[in-house]
Amino acid sequence: AEILIIIFLALWFKRGWVVPRSIAISAVILGTLFIYSTGDFRSSATEEPLFKTINNINYLENLKQVWNEGGSELINTVYSIEFSDRFDNYDFGAFHWNILIANYVPAQIVGKEFKDALMIASDYGRSQLLGHDPTTGSTFTGIADSFHSFWYLGSLKFFIISYSLSRIYKSASRGNVVMQLIYVLMLSNALHSITHHTSWFVSPWVHMAIFLLPALLYARNVKK
């Protein structure tokens, strides 16, 4: 899906091509049916041929179950928010620092003890203390970590994400190639900020600074 997003956005920025409405609507419908059956697909794909797995899944029943009972991710979110609110447990953004340390400090080089020492203690996701056991593979969503960081003011995280993307998109629409590249790479991460956690939008900037920025600077010097 991310590869398709990159291709279609590149065609939009460079050629002005858009996906026909009928195809876009069909993709949304099929994607909605498939995404709520991902668990069934993962559990069966290693045991059965691919096409047999796809045919054996009851997509409508899985969607109906989520519609009637709620998804495990939002249930995780509710319990996580309740935990933070009941015990006044907030980390004031430490969650993002810990994700950066986890992603970019190599324990193989500096040692696990040193890496753990850089972490800031956080009780994010401790919904088990309320008797809730999250479903294996489920997420807590960005709503949960935003609340855990700054109470209701955590919603400002999503304002920052949306404002940043809007500014990047406006520059990309005016033909800025660097902004076009950044936008196509960050859009999927911005969506993951809703479904997974908001560090999906924070952490990749370090990655781009390490790998993409030197390439852009090199290309700029070669052009001159």
PDB file of C-alpha atoms in Angstrom:
ATOM      1  CA  ALA A   1       0.000   0.000   0.000  1.00  0.00           C
ATOM      2  CA  GLU A   2       2.837   2.386   0.836  1.00  0.00           C
ATOM      3  CA  ILE A   3       4.547   1.676  -2.482  1.00  0.00           C
ATOM      4  CA  LEU A   4       1.294   2.386  -4.329  1.00  0.00           C
ATOM      5  CA  ILE A   5       0.869   5.651  -2.404  1.00  0.00           C
ATOM      6  CA  ILE A   6       4.381   6.728  -3.417  1.00  0.00           C
ATOM      7  CA  ILE A   7       3.774   5.865  -7.084  1.00  0.00           C
ATOM      8  CA  PHE A   8       0.381   7.587  -7.286  1.00  0.00           C
ATOM      9  CA  LEU A   9       1.608  10.707  -5.480  1.00  0.00           C
ATOM     10  CA  ALA A  10       4.610  10.920  -7.792  1.00  0.00           C
ATOM     11  CA  LEU A  11       2.272  10.740 -10.790  1.00  0.00           C
ATOM     12  CA  TRP A  12       0.086  13.441  -9.232  1.00  0.00           C
ATOM     13  CA  PHE A  13       2.948  15.834  -8.526  1.00  0.00           C
ATOM     14  CA  LYS A  14       4.729  15.329 -11.843  1.00  0.00           C
ATOM     15  CA  ARG A  15       1.940  14.546 -14.312  1.00  0.00           C
ATOM     16  CA  GLY A  16      -1.210  15.733 -12.612  1.00  0.00           C
ATOM     17  CA  TRP A  17      -2.662  12.231 -12.947  1.00  0.00           C
ATOM     18  CA  VAL A  18      -5.345  11.195 -10.479  1.00  0.00           C
ATOM     19  CA  VAL A  19      -6.826   7.807  -9.641  1.00  0.00           C
ATOM     20  CA  PRO A  20     -10.318   7.459 -11.179  1.00  0.00           C
ATOM     21  CA  ARG A  21     -13.050   7.852  -8.596  1.00  0.00           C
ATOM     22  CA  SER A  22     -14.462   4.386  -9.211  1.00  0.00           C
ATOM     23  CA  ILE A  23     -11.081   2.776  -8.576  1.00  0.00           C
ATOM     24  CA  ALA A  24     -10.514   4.876  -5.446  1.00  0.00           C
ATOM     25  CA  ILE A  25     -13.909   3.935  -4.000  1.00  0.00           C
ATOM     26  CA  SER A  26     -13.341   0.260  -4.823  1.00  0.00           C
ATOM     27  CA  ALA A  27      -9.918   0.370  -3.154  1.00  0.00           C
ATOM     28  CA  VAL A  28     -11.418   1.871   0.020  1.00  0.00           C
ATOM     29  CA  ILE A  29     -14.132  -0.806   0.162  1.00  0.00           C
ATOM     30  CA  LEU A  30     -11.767  -3.706  -0.499  1.00  0.00           C
ATOM     31  CA  GLY A  31      -9.168  -2.269   1.871  1.00  0.00           C
ATOM     32  CA  THR A  32     -11.763  -1.932   4.630  1.00  0.00           C
ATOM     33  CA  LEU A  33     -12.841  -5.553   4.188  1.00  0.00           C
ATOM     34  CA  PHE A  34      -9.256  -6.818   4.146  1.00  0.00           C
ATOM     35  CA  ILE A  35      -7.826  -4.778   7.009  1.00  0.00           C
ATOM     36  CA  TYR A  36     -10.252  -6.239   9.547  1.00  0.00           C
ATOM     37  CA  SER A  37      -9.347  -9.734   8.392  1.00  0.00           C
ATOM     38  CA  THR A  38      -5.588  -9.249   8.641  1.00  0.00           C
ATOM     39  CA  GLY A  39      -5.419 -11.462  11.737  1.00  0.00           C
ATOM     40  CA  ASP A  40      -7.088 -14.361   9.924  1.00  0.00           C
ATOM     41  CA  PHE A  41      -4.797 -13.867   6.956  1.00  0.00           C
ATOM     42  CA  ARG A  42      -1.644 -13.903   9.079  1.00  0.00           C
ATOM     43  CA  SER A  43      -2.670 -16.989  11.040  1.00  0.00           C
ATOM     44  CA  SER A  44      -3.566 -18.992   7.917  1.00  0.00           C
ATOM     45  CA  ALA A  45      -1.077 -17.783   5.313  1.00  0.00           C
ATOM     46  CA  THR A  46       1.770 -19.959   6.626  1.00  0.00           C
ATOM     47  CA  GLU A  47      -0.379 -23.098   6.666  1.00  0.00           C
ATOM     48  CA  GLU A  48      -2.369 -22.876   3.431  1.00  0.00           C
ATOM     49  CA  PRO A  49      -1.750 -21.742  -0.157  1.00  0.00           C
ATOM     50  CA  LEU A  50      -2.209 -18.001  -0.580  1.00  0.00           C
ATOM     51  CA  PHE A  51      -5.318 -18.098  -2.763  1.00  0.00           C
ATOM     52  CA  LYS A  52      -6.970 -20.693  -0.530  1.00  0.00           C
ATOM     53  CA  THR A  53      -6.366 -18.481   2.476  1.00  0.00           C
ATOM     54  CA  ILE A  54      -7.900 -15.478   0.718  1.00  0.00           C
ATOM     55  CA  ASN A  55     -10.976 -17.462  -0.310  1.00  0.00           C
ATOM     56  CA  ASN A  56     -11.571 -19.026   3.121  1.00  0.00           C
ATOM     57  CA  ILE A  57     -11.709 -15.767   5.078  1.00  0.00           C
ATOM     58  CA  ASN A  58     -15.165 -14.471   6.019  1.00  0.00           C
ATOM     59  CA  TYR A  59     -14.543 -10.780   5.393  1.00  0.00           C
ATOM     60  CA  LEU A  60     -18.088  -9.559   6.007  1.00  0.00           C
ATOM     61  CA  GLU A  61     -18.386 -11.459   9.284  1.00  0.00           C
ATOM     62  CA  ASN A  62     -15.123  -9.976  10.563  1.00  0.00           C
ATOM     63  CA  LEU A  63     -16.266  -6.470   9.623  1.00  0.00           C
ATOM     64  CA  LYS A  64     -19.625  -7.094  11.281  1.00  0.00           C
ATOM     65  CA  GLN A  65     -17.899  -8.240  14.480  1.00  0.00           C
ATOM     66  CA  VAL A  66     -15.819  -5.056  14.665  1.00  0.00           C
ATOM     67  CA  TRP A  67     -18.898  -2.948  13.916  1.00  0.00           C
ATOM     68  CA  ASN A  68     -20.904  -4.571  16.725  1.00  0.00           C
ATOM     69  CA  GLU A  69     -18.220  -5.168  19.347  1.00  0.00           C
ATOM     70  CA  GLY A  70     -15.552  -2.585  18.572  1.00  0.00           C
ATOM     71  CA  GLY A  71     -11.978  -3.093  17.454  1.00  0.00           C
ATOM     72  CA  SER A  72      -9.254  -4.297  19.807  1.00  0.00           C
ATOM     73  CA  GLU A  73      -7.134  -1.206  19.078  1.00  0.00           C
ATOM     74  CA  LEU A  74      -9.748   1.254  20.312  1.00  0.00           C
ATOM     75  CA  ILE A  75     -10.437  -0.950  23.329  1.00  0.00           C
ATOM     76  CA  ASN A  76      -6.703  -0.737  24.095  1.00  0.00           C
ATOM     77  CA  THR A  77      -6.950   3.028  23.689  1.00  0.00           C
ATOM     78  CA  VAL A  78      -9.831   3.331  26.155  1.00  0.00           C
ATOM     79  CA  TYR A  79      -8.028   1.312  28.821  1.00  0.00           C
ATOM     80  CA  SER A  80      -4.752   3.175  28.291  1.00  0.00           C
ATOM     81  CA  ILE A  81      -6.470   6.567  28.636  1.00  0.00           C
ATOM     82  CA  GLU A  82      -8.332   5.350  31.717  1.00  0.00           C
ATOM     83  CA  PHE A  83      -5.044   4.217  33.284  1.00  0.00           C
ATOM     84  CA  SER A  84      -3.350   7.572  32.640  1.00  0.00           C
ATOM     85  CA  ASP A  85      -6.337   9.555  33.879  1.00  0.00           C
ATOM     86  CA  ARG A  86      -7.054   7.466  36.971  1.00  0.00           C
ATOM     87  CA  PHE A  87      -3.466   7.458  38.232  1.00  0.00           C
ATOM     88  CA  ASP A  88      -2.392  10.856  36.818  1.00  0.00           C
ATOM     89  CA  ASN A  89       0.298   8.989  34.934  1.00  0.00           C
ATOM     90  CA  TYR A  90       1.801  11.166  32.192  1.00  0.00           C
ATOM     91  CA  ASP A  91       5.250  11.041  30.597  1.00  0.00           C
ATOM     92  CA  PHE A  92       5.328  14.551  28.994  1.00  0.00           C
ATOM     93  CA  GLY A  93       6.792  13.257  25.746  1.00  0.00           C
ATOM     94  CA  ALA A  94       9.247  10.727  27.170  1.00  0.00           C
ATOM     95  CA  PHE A  95       7.555   8.171  24.924  1.00  0.00           C
ATOM     96  CA  HIS A  96       9.106   9.804  21.851  1.00  0.00           C
ATOM     97  CA  TRP A  97      12.566   9.927  23.412  1.00  0.00           C
ATOM     98  CA  ASN A  98      12.370   6.223  24.237  1.00  0.00           C
ATOM     99  CA  ILE A  99      11.310   5.351  20.678  1.00  0.00           C
ATOM    100  CA  LEU A 100      14.253   7.325  19.280  1.00  0.00           C
ATOM    101  CA  ILE A 101      16.659   5.523  21.614  1.00  0.00           C
ATOM    102  CA  ALA A 102      15.121   2.153  20.736  1.00  0.00           C
ATOM    103  CA  ASN A 103      15.408   2.841  16.995  1.00  0.00           C
ATOM    104  CA  TYR A 104      18.773   4.558  16.674  1.00  0.00           C
ATOM    105  CA  VAL A 105      21.059   3.543  19.553  1.00  0.00           C
ATOM    106  CA  PRO A 106      22.637   0.176  18.633  1.00  0.00           C
ATOM    107  CA  ALA A 107      22.866  -2.092  21.675  1.00  0.00           C
ATOM    108  CA  GLN A 108      25.268  -4.309  19.713  1.00  0.00           C
ATOM    109  CA  ILE A 109      27.814  -1.478  19.805  1.00  0.00           C
ATOM    110  CA  VAL A 110      27.180   0.491  23.020  1.00  0.00           C
ATOM    111  CA  GLY A 111      25.793  -2.392  25.074  1.00  0.00           C
ATOM    112  CA  LYS A 112      22.283  -3.090  26.328  1.00  0.00           C
ATOM    113  CA  GLU A 113      22.896  -1.624  29.801  1.00  0.00           C
ATOM    114  CA  PHE A 114      24.024   1.706  28.360  1.00  0.00           C
ATOM    115  CA  LYS A 115      21.077   1.792  25.983  1.00  0.00           C
ATOM    116  CA  ASP A 116      18.612   1.004  28.777  1.00  0.00           C
ATOM    117  CA  ALA A 117      20.189   3.739  30.908  1.00  0.00           C
ATOM    118  CA  LEU A 118      19.285   6.302  28.252  1.00  0.00           C
ATOM    119  CA  MET A 119      15.609   5.385  28.484  1.00  0.00           C
ATOM    120  CA  ILE A 120      13.180   7.434  30.576  1.00  0.00           C
ATOM    121  CA  ALA A 121      10.880   5.402  32.814  1.00  0.00           C
ATOM    122  CA  SER A 122       7.362   5.296  31.392  1.00  0.00           C
ATOM    123  CA  ASP A 123       4.222   3.305  32.176  1.00  0.00           C
ATOM    124  CA  TYR A 124       2.710   3.751  28.724  1.00  0.00           C
ATOM    125  CA  GLY A 125       0.461   0.856  27.770  1.00  0.00           C
ATOM    126  CA  ARG A 126       0.146  -0.514  31.312  1.00  0.00           C
ATOM    127  CA  SER A 127      -3.539  -1.286  30.862  1.00  0.00           C
ATOM    128  CA  GLN A 128      -2.910  -4.724  32.372  1.00  0.00           C
ATOM    129  CA  LEU A 129      -3.093  -3.004  35.769  1.00  0.00           C
ATOM    130  CA  LEU A 130      -6.789  -2.425  35.041  1.00  0.00           C
ATOM    131  CA  GLY A 131      -7.352  -6.075  34.171  1.00  0.00           C
ATOM    132  CA  HIS A 132      -7.117  -5.560  30.420  1.00  0.00           C
ATOM    133  CA  ASP A 133      -4.971  -7.934  28.367  1.00  0.00           C
ATOM    134  CA  PRO A 134      -4.332  -6.450  24.894  1.00  0.00           C
ATOM    135  CA  THR A 135      -4.806  -8.769  21.942  1.00  0.00           C
ATOM    136  CA  THR A 136      -1.471  -9.988  20.564  1.00  0.00           C
ATOM    137  CA  GLY A 137      -0.453  -7.847  17.600  1.00  0.00           C
ATOM    138  CA  SER A 138      -2.911  -5.056  18.366  1.00  0.00           C
ATOM    139  CA  THR A 139      -1.837  -1.434  18.795  1.00  0.00           C
ATOM    140  CA  PHE A 140      -2.774   1.331  21.242  1.00  0.00           C
ATOM    141  CA  THR A 141      -3.187   4.049  18.562  1.00  0.00           C
ATOM    142  CA  GLY A 142      -1.694   7.522  18.586  1.00  0.00           C
ATOM    143  CA  ILE A 143      -4.662   8.761  20.603  1.00  0.00           C
ATOM    144  CA  ALA A 144      -3.441   6.772  23.599  1.00  0.00           C
ATOM    145  CA  ASP A 145       0.173   7.955  23.585  1.00  0.00           C
ATOM    146  CA  SER A 146      -0.961  11.550  22.975  1.00  0.00           C
ATOM    147  CA  PHE A 147      -3.178  11.462  26.052  1.00  0.00           C
ATOM    148  CA  HIS A 148      -0.492   9.699  28.074  1.00  0.00           C
ATOM    149  CA  SER A 149       1.974  12.453  27.203  1.00  0.00           C
ATOM    150  CA  PHE A 150      -0.018  15.640  27.745  1.00  0.00           C
ATOM    151  CA  TRP A 151      -3.576  14.778  28.872  1.00  0.00           C
ATOM    152  CA  TYR A 152      -6.161  16.293  26.473  1.00  0.00           C
ATOM    153  CA  LEU A 153      -3.520  18.741  25.295  1.00  0.00           C
ATOM    154  CA  GLY A 154      -1.915  15.764  23.599  1.00  0.00           C
ATOM    155  CA  SER A 155      -4.291  16.436  20.712  1.00  0.00           C
ATOM    156  CA  LEU A 156      -1.812  19.163  19.745  1.00  0.00           C
ATOM    157  CA  LYS A 157       0.401  16.343  18.451  1.00  0.00           C
ATOM    158  CA  PHE A 158      -2.088  15.746  15.672  1.00  0.00           C
ATOM    159  CA  PHE A 159      -2.326  19.471  15.007  1.00  0.00           C
ATOM    160  CA  ILE A 160       1.449  19.594  14.550  1.00  0.00           C
ATOM    161  CA  ILE A 161       1.373  16.578  12.245  1.00  0.00           C
ATOM    162  CA  SER A 162      -1.454  17.983  10.110  1.00  0.00           C
ATOM    163  CA  TYR A 163       0.058  21.477   9.985  1.00  0.00           C
ATOM    164  CA  SER A 164       3.467  20.086   8.997  1.00  0.00           C
ATOM    165  CA  LEU A 165       1.977  17.947   6.248  1.00  0.00           C
ATOM    166  CA  SER A 166      -0.094  20.825   4.921  1.00  0.00           C
ATOM    167  CA  ARG A 167       2.967  23.078   4.644  1.00  0.00           C
ATOM    168  CA  ILE A 168       4.986  20.308   2.994  1.00  0.00           C
ATOM    169  CA  TYR A 169       2.168  19.580   0.549  1.00  0.00           C
ATOM    170  CA  LYS A 170       1.782  23.236  -0.438  1.00  0.00           C
ATOM    171  CA  SER A 171       5.488  23.454  -1.216  1.00  0.00           C
ATOM    172  CA  ALA A 172       5.337  20.133  -3.078  1.00  0.00           C
ATOM    173  CA  SER A 173       2.379  21.348  -5.156  1.00  0.00           C
ATOM    174  CA  ARG A 174       4.432  24.361  -6.237  1.00  0.00           C
ATOM    175  CA  GLY A 175       7.061  22.035  -7.722  1.00  0.00           C
ATOM    176  CA  ASN A 176       9.543  21.756  -4.849  1.00  0.00           C
ATOM    177  CA  VAL A 177      11.113  18.347  -5.557  1.00  0.00           C
ATOM    178  CA  VAL A 178      12.551  17.931  -2.050  1.00  0.00           C
ATOM    179  CA  MET A 179       9.157  18.590  -0.475  1.00  0.00           C
ATOM    180  CA  GLN A 180       7.556  16.164  -2.931  1.00  0.00           C
ATOM    181  CA  LEU A 181      10.003  13.489  -1.861  1.00  0.00           C
ATOM    182  CA  ILE A 182       9.450  14.174   1.830  1.00  0.00           C
ATOM    183  CA  TYR A 183       5.670  14.162   1.433  1.00  0.00           C
ATOM    184  CA  VAL A 184       5.482  10.809  -0.343  1.00  0.00           C
ATOM    185  CA  LEU A 185       7.772   9.294   2.299  1.00  0.00           C
ATOM    186  CA  MET A 186       5.944  10.779   5.307  1.00  0.00           C
ATOM    187  CA  LEU A 187       2.280  10.354   4.355  1.00  0.00           C
ATOM    188  CA  SER A 188       2.171   6.685   5.346  1.00  0.00           C
ATOM    189  CA  ASN A 189       3.905   7.498   8.638  1.00  0.00           C
ATOM    190  CA  ALA A 190       1.335  10.196   9.342  1.00  0.00           C
ATOM    191  CA  LEU A 191      -1.453   7.647   8.866  1.00  0.00           C
ATOM    192  CA  HIS A 192       0.352   5.238  11.188  1.00  0.00           C
ATOM    193  CA  SER A 193       0.328   7.997  13.800  1.00  0.00           C
ATOM    194  CA  ILE A 194      -3.412   7.444  14.080  1.00  0.00           C
ATOM    195  CA  THR A 195      -3.470   3.652  14.004  1.00  0.00           C
ATOM    196  CA  HIS A 196      -0.224   2.882  15.877  1.00  0.00           C
ATOM    197  CA  HIS A 197       1.512   5.753  17.697  1.00  0.00           C
ATOM    198  CA  THR A 198       2.588   9.313  16.946  1.00  0.00           C
ATOM    199  CA  SER A 199       6.308   8.497  16.946  1.00  0.00           C
ATOM    200  CA  TRP A 200       5.694   7.029  13.501  1.00  0.00           C
ATOM    201  CA  PHE A 201       5.785  10.668  12.391  1.00  0.00           C
ATOM    202  CA  VAL A 202       8.639  11.750  14.694  1.00  0.00           C
ATOM    203  CA  SER A 203      11.212   8.995  14.317  1.00  0.00           C
ATOM    204  CA  PRO A 204      11.555   8.977  10.481  1.00  0.00           C
ATOM    205  CA  TRP A 205      12.911  12.545  10.478  1.00  0.00           C
ATOM    206  CA  VAL A 206      16.105  11.247  12.101  1.00  0.00           C
ATOM    207  CA  HIS A 207      16.269   8.493   9.504  1.00  0.00           C
ATOM    208  CA  MET A 208      15.957  11.010   6.677  1.00  0.00           C
ATOM    209  CA  ALA A 209      18.531  13.310   8.260  1.00  0.00           C
ATOM    210  CA  ILE A 210      21.013  10.430   8.378  1.00  0.00           C
ATOM    211  CA  PHE A 211      20.416   8.922   4.935  1.00  0.00           C
ATOM    212  CA  LEU A 212      18.408  11.310   2.747  1.00  0.00           C
ATOM    213  CA  LEU A 213      19.926  14.682   3.668  1.00  0.00           C
ATOM    214  CA  PRO A 214      23.501  13.754   2.632  1.00  0.00           C
ATOM    215  CA  ALA A 215      22.183  12.467  -0.723  1.00  0.00           C
ATOM    216  CA  LEU A 216      20.256  15.703  -1.305  1.00  0.00           C
ATOM    217  CA  LEU A 217      23.280  17.822  -0.416  1.00  0.00           C
ATOM    218  CA  TYR A 218      25.436  15.756  -2.749  1.00  0.00           C
ATOM    219  CA  ALA A 219      22.903  16.105  -5.563  1.00  0.00           C
ATOM    220  CA  ARG A 220      22.765  19.862  -4.966  1.00  0.00           C
ATOM    221  CA  ASN A 221      26.567  20.192  -5.197  1.00  0.00           C
ATOM    222  CA  VAL A 222      26.717  18.051  -8.339  1.00  0.00           C
ATOM    223  CA  LYS A 223      24.047  20.209  -9.959  1.00  0.00           C
ATOM    224  CA  LYS A 224      26.107  23.326  -9.291  1.00  0.00           C
TER     225      LYS A 224
END
